[in-house]
Amino acid sequence: RCSESPLNGRVTALCRQNWLEVLGLTVTVEEMSETDYETMLRSNTFDVACLTWLPDYDDPLTYLRIMERGGSHNFSAWGDVRYNDLLRSCEEASHNRSALLRQTEAALFQTERFAICPVFWYGESYYAAEGIRGVGHSAYGGYWFGNTLKEK
């Protein structure tokens, strides 16, 4: 199932094509309104669901928290006590944070009950007229103009 959003539709089409070509699976996709889709996700009444998400800020924990048990983005029944404990350790760490982040990522992807499969990363590019400087661009698709100047 997927929502009617254009991005979810594109991702779902990509997955369907890949599953057919690589696995020989024909998958039927039911499009739903955003409201019905969210209800389905929250009630955990799906086999496979397509979700698209953009991070709030550029920090590994914002990605890793997606699968935190009880978190607002984890619509699956997946949960792992060790994983949640590692997340808490990362939040509290000061000197060994990078090593803890790697352990947390490994706990997510090395579980027997694999929880998530990242499909793609996308970004945007832009063009600014000559003489415009300081346009901020996020790889997540956002722009900010707080430091933007037009040269004289």
JSON list of C-alpha atoms in Angstrom, two decimals:
[
{"chain": "A", "resi": 1, "resn": "ARG", "atom": "CA", "xyz": [0.00, 0.00, 0.00]},
{"chain": "A", "resi": 2, "resn": "CYS", "atom": "CA", "xyz": [1.12, 3.53, -0.56]},
{"chain": "A", "resi": 3, "resn": "SER", "atom": "CA", "xyz": [-0.27, 6.99, -0.10]},
{"chain": "A", "resi": 4, "resn": "GLU", "atom": "CA", "xyz": [-1.38, 9.11, -3.02]},
{"chain": "A", "resi": 5, "resn": "SER", "atom": "CA", "xyz": [1.63, 11.40, -2.68]},
{"chain": "A", "resi": 6, "resn": "PRO", "atom": "CA", "xyz": [3.63, 11.71, -5.93]},
{"chain": "A", "resi": 7, "resn": "LEU", "atom": "CA", "xyz": [6.93, 10.85, -4.22]},
{"chain": "A", "resi": 8, "resn": "ASN", "atom": "CA", "xyz": [5.54, 7.69, -2.61]},
{"chain": "A", "resi": 9, "resn": "GLY", "atom": "CA", "xyz": [4.07, 6.73, -5.98]},
{"chain": "A", "resi": 10, "resn": "ARG", "atom": "CA", "xyz": [7.48, 7.05, -7.68]},
{"chain": "A", "resi": 11, "resn": "VAL", "atom": "CA", "xyz": [9.26, 5.07, -4.95]},
{"chain": "A", "resi": 12, "resn": "THR", "atom": "CA", "xyz": [6.58, 2.36, -5.02]},
{"chain": "A", "resi": 13, "resn": "ALA", "atom": "CA", "xyz": [6.83, 2.06, -8.82]},
{"chain": "A", "resi": 14, "resn": "LEU", "atom": "CA", "xyz": [10.61, 1.70, -8.53]},
{"chain": "A", "resi": 15, "resn": "CYS", "atom": "CA", "xyz": [10.25, -1.04, -5.90]},
{"chain": "A", "resi": 16, "resn": "ARG", "atom": "CA", "xyz": [7.62, -2.92, -7.92]},
{"chain": "A", "resi": 17, "resn": "GLN", "atom": "CA", "xyz": [9.81, -2.87, -11.02]},
{"chain": "A", "resi": 18, "resn": "ASN", "atom": "CA", "xyz": [12.86, -4.03, -9.07]},
{"chain": "A", "resi": 19, "resn": "TRP", "atom": "CA", "xyz": [10.96, -6.83, -7.31]},
{"chain": "A", "resi": 20, "resn": "LEU", "atom": "CA", "xyz": [9.64, -8.07, -10.66]},
{"chain": "A", "resi": 21, "resn": "GLU", "atom": "CA", "xyz": [13.00, -7.92, -12.45]},
{"chain": "A", "resi": 22, "resn": "VAL", "atom": "CA", "xyz": [15.19, -9.23, -9.63]},
{"chain": "A", "resi": 23, "resn": "LEU", "atom": "CA", "xyz": [12.90, -11.49, -7.61]},
{"chain": "A", "resi": 24, "resn": "GLY", "atom": "CA", "xyz": [10.22, -12.38, -10.15]},
{"chain": "A", "resi": 25, "resn": "LEU", "atom": "CA", "xyz": [7.52, -11.05, -7.80]},
{"chain": "A", "resi": 26, "resn": "THR", "atom": "CA", "xyz": [4.44, -9.32, -9.13]},
{"chain": "A", "resi": 27, "resn": "VAL", "atom": "CA", "xyz": [3.18, -6.90, -6.51]},
{"chain": "A", "resi": 28, "resn": "THR", "atom": "CA", "xyz": [-0.19, -5.18, -6.48]},
{"chain": "A", "resi": 29, "resn": "VAL", "atom": "CA", "xyz": [-0.18, -1.75, -4.89]},
{"chain": "A", "resi": 30, "resn": "GLU", "atom": "CA", "xyz": [-3.23, -0.13, -3.36]},
{"chain": "A", "resi": 31, "resn": "GLU", "atom": "CA", "xyz": [-3.16, 3.67, -3.32]},
{"chain": "A", "resi": 32, "resn": "MET", "atom": "CA", "xyz": [-4.86, 5.28, -0.35]},
{"chain": "A", "resi": 33, "resn": "SER", "atom": "CA", "xyz": [-5.64, 8.78, 0.80]},
{"chain": "A", "resi": 34, "resn": "GLU", "atom": "CA", "xyz": [-3.09, 10.29, 3.18]},
{"chain": "A", "resi": 35, "resn": "THR", "atom": "CA", "xyz": [-5.59, 10.01, 6.06]},
{"chain": "A", "resi": 36, "resn": "ASP", "atom": "CA", "xyz": [-6.41, 6.33, 5.40]},
{"chain": "A", "resi": 37, "resn": "TYR", "atom": "CA", "xyz": [-2.73, 5.57, 4.86]},
{"chain": "A", "resi": 38, "resn": "GLU", "atom": "CA", "xyz": [-1.73, 7.09, 8.19]},
{"chain": "A", "resi": 39, "resn": "THR", "atom": "CA", "xyz": [-4.52, 5.17, 9.94]},
{"chain": "A", "resi": 40, "resn": "MET", "atom": "CA", "xyz": [-3.27, 1.94, 8.36]},
{"chain": "A", "resi": 41, "resn": "LEU", "atom": "CA", "xyz": [0.32, 2.68, 9.43]},
{"chain": "A", "resi": 42, "resn": "ARG", "atom": "CA", "xyz": [-0.62, 3.51, 13.01]},
{"chain": "A", "resi": 43, "resn": "SER", "atom": "CA", "xyz": [-2.74, 0.35, 13.32]},
{"chain": "A", "resi": 44, "resn": "ASN", "atom": "CA", "xyz": [0.09, -1.78, 11.85]},
{"chain": "A", "resi": 45, "resn": "THR", "atom": "CA", "xyz": [-2.21, -3.50, 9.33]},
{"chain": "A", "resi": 46, "resn": "PHE", "atom": "CA", "xyz": [0.17, -3.88, 6.40]},
{"chain": "A", "resi": 47, "resn": "ASP", "atom": "CA", "xyz": [2.70, -6.32, 4.99]},
{"chain": "A", "resi": 48, "resn": "VAL", "atom": "CA", "xyz": [4.87, -3.75, 3.20]},
{"chain": "A", "resi": 49, "resn": "ALA", "atom": "CA", "xyz": [4.48, 0.00, 3.36]},
{"chain": "A", "resi": 50, "resn": "CYS", "atom": "CA", "xyz": [6.28, 2.71, 1.42]},
{"chain": "A", "resi": 51, "resn": "LEU", "atom": "CA", "xyz": [7.39, 5.63, 3.54]},
{"chain": "A", "resi": 52, "resn": "THR", "atom": "CA", "xyz": [9.35, 8.66, 2.50]},
{"chain": "A", "resi": 53, "resn": "TRP", "atom": "CA", "xyz": [11.03, 10.86, 5.06]},
{"chain": "A", "resi": 54, "resn": "LEU", "atom": "CA", "xyz": [13.42, 13.76, 5.16]},
{"chain": "A", "resi": 55, "resn": "PRO", "atom": "CA", "xyz": [15.63, 14.43, 8.18]},
{"chain": "A", "resi": 56, "resn": "ASP", "atom": "CA", "xyz": [15.13, 17.45, 10.40]},
{"chain": "A", "resi": 57, "resn": "TYR", "atom": "CA", "xyz": [18.84, 18.13, 10.73]},
{"chain": "A", "resi": 58, "resn": "ASP", "atom": "CA", "xyz": [22.18, 16.67, 9.67]},
{"chain": "A", "resi": 59, "resn": "ASP", "atom": "CA", "xyz": [22.98, 14.29, 12.52]},
{"chain": "A", "resi": 60, "resn": "PRO", "atom": "CA", "xyz": [23.20, 10.48, 12.44]},
{"chain": "A", "resi": 61, "resn": "LEU", "atom": "CA", "xyz": [20.77, 10.16, 15.35]},
{"chain": "A", "resi": 62, "resn": "THR", "atom": "CA", "xyz": [17.96, 11.76, 13.36]},
{"chain": "A", "resi": 63, "resn": "TYR", "atom": "CA", "xyz": [18.29, 8.84, 10.91]},
{"chain": "A", "resi": 64, "resn": "LEU", "atom": "CA", "xyz": [18.72, 6.16, 13.57]},
{"chain": "A", "resi": 65, "resn": "ARG", "atom": "CA", "xyz": [15.74, 7.33, 15.63]},
{"chain": "A", "resi": 66, "resn": "ILE", "atom": "CA", "xyz": [13.38, 6.36, 12.80]},
{"chain": "A", "resi": 67, "resn": "MET", "atom": "CA", "xyz": [13.35, 2.77, 14.06]},
{"chain": "A", "resi": 68, "resn": "GLU", "atom": "CA", "xyz": [13.31, 3.54, 17.78]},
{"chain": "A", "resi": 69, "resn": "ARG", "atom": "CA", "xyz": [10.62, 1.44, 19.46]},
{"chain": "A", "resi": 70, "resn": "GLY", "atom": "CA", "xyz": [7.75, 3.77, 20.37]},
{"chain": "A", "resi": 71, "resn": "GLY", "atom": "CA", "xyz": [9.15, 6.57, 18.19]},
{"chain": "A", "resi": 72, "resn": "SER", "atom": "CA", "xyz": [6.88, 8.67, 16.03]},
{"chain": "A", "resi": 73, "resn": "HIS", "atom": "CA", "xyz": [8.31, 7.31, 12.74]},
{"chain": "A", "resi": 74, "resn": "ASN", "atom": "CA", "xyz": [8.48, 3.60, 13.58]},
{"chain": "A", "resi": 75, "resn": "PHE", "atom": "CA", "xyz": [5.21, 2.27, 12.21]},
{"chain": "A", "resi": 76, "resn": "SER", "atom": "CA", "xyz": [6.44, -1.32, 12.19]},
{"chain": "A", "resi": 77, "resn": "ALA", "atom": "CA", "xyz": [6.15, -3.89, 14.94]},
{"chain": "A", "resi": 78, "resn": "TRP", "atom": "CA", "xyz": [9.96, -3.96, 15.05]},
{"chain": "A", "resi": 79, "resn": "GLY", "atom": "CA", "xyz": [11.69, -3.09, 18.25]},
{"chain": "A", "resi": 80, "resn": "ASP", "atom": "CA", "xyz": [14.95, -4.09, 19.86]},
{"chain": "A", "resi": 81, "resn": "VAL", "atom": "CA", "xyz": [15.96, -3.37, 23.45]},
{"chain": "A", "resi": 82, "resn": "ARG", "atom": "CA", "xyz": [19.68, -3.35, 22.59]},
{"chain": "A", "resi": 83, "resn": "TYR", "atom": "CA", "xyz": [19.06, -0.89, 19.76]},
{"chain": "A", "resi": 84, "resn": "ASN", "atom": "CA", "xyz": [17.10, 1.50, 22.01]},
{"chain": "A", "resi": 85, "resn": "ASP", "atom": "CA", "xyz": [19.79, 1.21, 24.71]},
{"chain": "A", "resi": 86, "resn": "LEU", "atom": "CA", "xyz": [22.46, 2.10, 22.15]},
{"chain": "A", "resi": 87, "resn": "LEU", "atom": "CA", "xyz": [20.42, 5.11, 21.00]},
{"chain": "A", "resi": 88, "resn": "ARG", "atom": "CA", "xyz": [20.28, 6.39, 24.58]},
{"chain": "A", "resi": 89, "resn": "SER", "atom": "CA", "xyz": [24.04, 5.85, 24.95]},
{"chain": "A", "resi": 90, "resn": "CYS", "atom": "CA", "xyz": [24.67, 7.88, 21.78]},
{"chain": "A", "resi": 91, "resn": "GLU", "atom": "CA", "xyz": [22.55, 10.73, 23.13]},
{"chain": "A", "resi": 92, "resn": "GLU", "atom": "CA", "xyz": [24.55, 10.81, 26.38]},
{"chain": "A", "resi": 93, "resn": "ALA", "atom": "CA", "xyz": [28.00, 10.22, 24.85]},
{"chain": "A", "resi": 94, "resn": "SER", "atom": "CA", "xyz": [30.62, 12.90, 24.61]},
{"chain": "A", "resi": 95, "resn": "HIS", "atom": "CA", "xyz": [33.94, 11.19, 23.85]},
{"chain": "A", "resi": 96, "resn": "ASN", "atom": "CA", "xyz": [33.06, 7.94, 22.04]},
{"chain": "A", "resi": 97, "resn": "ARG", "atom": "CA", "xyz": [29.93, 9.01, 20.15]},
{"chain": "A", "resi": 98, "resn": "SER", "atom": "CA", "xyz": [31.17, 7.94, 16.69]},
{"chain": "A", "resi": 99, "resn": "ALA", "atom": "CA", "xyz": [31.89, 4.39, 17.83]},
{"chain": "A", "resi": 100, "resn": "LEU", "atom": "CA", "xyz": [28.49, 4.17, 19.53]},
{"chain": "A", "resi": 101, "resn": "LEU", "atom": "CA", "xyz": [26.74, 5.46, 16.40]},
{"chain": "A", "resi": 102, "resn": "ARG", "atom": "CA", "xyz": [28.44, 2.72, 14.34]},
{"chain": "A", "resi": 103, "resn": "GLN", "atom": "CA", "xyz": [27.37, 0.08, 16.88]},
{"chain": "A", "resi": 104, "resn": "THR", "atom": "CA", "xyz": [23.81, 1.38, 16.78]},
{"chain": "A", "resi": 105, "resn": "GLU", "atom": "CA", "xyz": [23.71, 1.27, 12.99]},
{"chain": "A", "resi": 106, "resn": "ALA", "atom": "CA", "xyz": [25.11, -2.27, 13.03]},
{"chain": "A", "resi": 107, "resn": "ALA", "atom": "CA", "xyz": [22.44, -3.34, 15.54]},
{"chain": "A", "resi": 108, "resn": "LEU", "atom": "CA", "xyz": [19.75, -2.07, 13.17]},
{"chain": "A", "resi": 109, "resn": "PHE", "atom": "CA", "xyz": [21.04, -3.75, 10.01]},
{"chain": "A", "resi": 110, "resn": "GLN", "atom": "CA", "xyz": [22.39, -6.98, 11.49]},
{"chain": "A", "resi": 111, "resn": "THR", "atom": "CA", "xyz": [19.25, -8.08, 13.24]},
{"chain": "A", "resi": 112, "resn": "GLU", "atom": "CA", "xyz": [17.50, -11.22, 12.07]},
{"chain": "A", "resi": 113, "resn": "ARG", "atom": "CA", "xyz": [14.30, -9.21, 11.83]},
{"chain": "A", "resi": 114, "resn": "PHE", "atom": "CA", "xyz": [15.54, -6.63, 9.36]},
{"chain": "A", "resi": 115, "resn": "ALA", "atom": "CA", "xyz": [13.43, -3.55, 9.89]},
{"chain": "A", "resi": 116, "resn": "ILE", "atom": "CA", "xyz": [14.12, -1.05, 7.15]},
{"chain": "A", "resi": 117, "resn": "CYS", "atom": "CA", "xyz": [15.46, -0.96, 3.62]},
{"chain": "A", "resi": 118, "resn": "PRO", "atom": "CA", "xyz": [16.68, 2.43, 2.39]},
{"chain": "A", "resi": 119, "resn": "VAL", "atom": "CA", "xyz": [15.89, 2.68, -1.32]},
{"chain": "A", "resi": 120, "resn": "PHE", "atom": "CA", "xyz": [17.34, 5.95, -2.49]},
{"chain": "A", "resi": 121, "resn": "TRP", "atom": "CA", "xyz": [18.68, 9.35, -1.58]},
{"chain": "A", "resi": 122, "resn": "TYR", "atom": "CA", "xyz": [17.69, 12.41, -3.47]},
{"chain": "A", "resi": 123, "resn": "GLY", "atom": "CA", "xyz": [18.62, 16.04, -3.43]},
{"chain": "A", "resi": 124, "resn": "GLU", "atom": "CA", "xyz": [18.08, 19.13, -5.48]},
{"chain": "A", "resi": 125, "resn": "SER", "atom": "CA", "xyz": [20.24, 21.55, -7.35]},
{"chain": "A", "resi": 126, "resn": "TYR", "atom": "CA", "xyz": [19.39, 25.14, -8.08]},
{"chain": "A", "resi": 127, "resn": "TYR", "atom": "CA", "xyz": [20.50, 28.03, -10.23]},
{"chain": "A", "resi": 128, "resn": "ALA", "atom": "CA", "xyz": [20.90, 31.53, -8.88]},
{"chain": "A", "resi": 129, "resn": "ALA", "atom": "CA", "xyz": [21.32, 34.57, -11.09]},
{"chain": "A", "resi": 130, "resn": "GLU", "atom": "CA", "xyz": [24.80, 35.98, -11.37]},
{"chain": "A", "resi": 131, "resn": "GLY", "atom": "CA", "xyz": [25.63, 38.20, -8.43]},
{"chain": "A", "resi": 132, "resn": "ILE", "atom": "CA", "xyz": [23.50, 36.29, -5.92]},
{"chain": "A", "resi": 133, "resn": "ARG", "atom": "CA", "xyz": [25.61, 34.82, -3.12]},
{"chain": "A", "resi": 134, "resn": "GLY", "atom": "CA", "xyz": [24.95, 32.99, 0.12]},
{"chain": "A", "resi": 135, "resn": "VAL", "atom": "CA", "xyz": [21.91, 30.90, -0.77]},
{"chain": "A", "resi": 136, "resn": "GLY", "atom": "CA", "xyz": [21.91, 27.99, 1.62]},
{"chain": "A", "resi": 137, "resn": "HIS", "atom": "CA", "xyz": [20.93, 24.60, 0.23]},
{"chain": "A", "resi": 138, "resn": "SER", "atom": "CA", "xyz": [20.32, 21.44, 2.17]},
{"chain": "A", "resi": 139, "resn": "ALA", "atom": "CA", "xyz": [20.82, 18.03, 0.61]},
{"chain": "A", "resi": 140, "resn": "TYR", "atom": "CA", "xyz": [17.35, 17.31, 1.98]},
{"chain": "A", "resi": 141, "resn": "GLY", "atom": "CA", "xyz": [15.79, 19.71, -0.48]},
{"chain": "A", "resi": 142, "resn": "GLY", "atom": "CA", "xyz": [15.40, 22.86, 1.58]},
{"chain": "A", "resi": 143, "resn": "TYR", "atom": "CA", "xyz": [16.76, 26.34, 0.99]},
{"chain": "A", "resi": 144, "resn": "TRP", "atom": "CA", "xyz": [17.50, 29.17, 3.38]},
{"chain": "A", "resi": 145, "resn": "PHE", "atom": "CA", "xyz": [18.19, 32.78, 2.56]},
{"chain": "A", "resi": 146, "resn": "GLY", "atom": "CA", "xyz": [19.42, 34.29, 5.84]},
{"chain": "A", "resi": 147, "resn": "ASN", "atom": "CA", "xyz": [22.88, 35.00, 4.38]},
{"chain": "A", "resi": 148, "resn": "THR", "atom": "CA", "xyz": [21.82, 35.72, 0.80]},
{"chain": "A", "resi": 149, "resn": "LEU", "atom": "CA", "xyz": [23.17, 38.89, -0.78]},
{"chain": "A", "resi": 150, "resn": "LYS", "atom": "CA", "xyz": [22.93, 40.50, -4.19]},
{"chain": "A", "resi": 151, "resn": "GLU", "atom": "CA", "xyz": [26.25, 41.94, -5.20]},
{"chain": "A", "resi": 152, "resn": "LYS", "atom": "CA", "xyz": [26.17, 45.48, -6.55]}
]
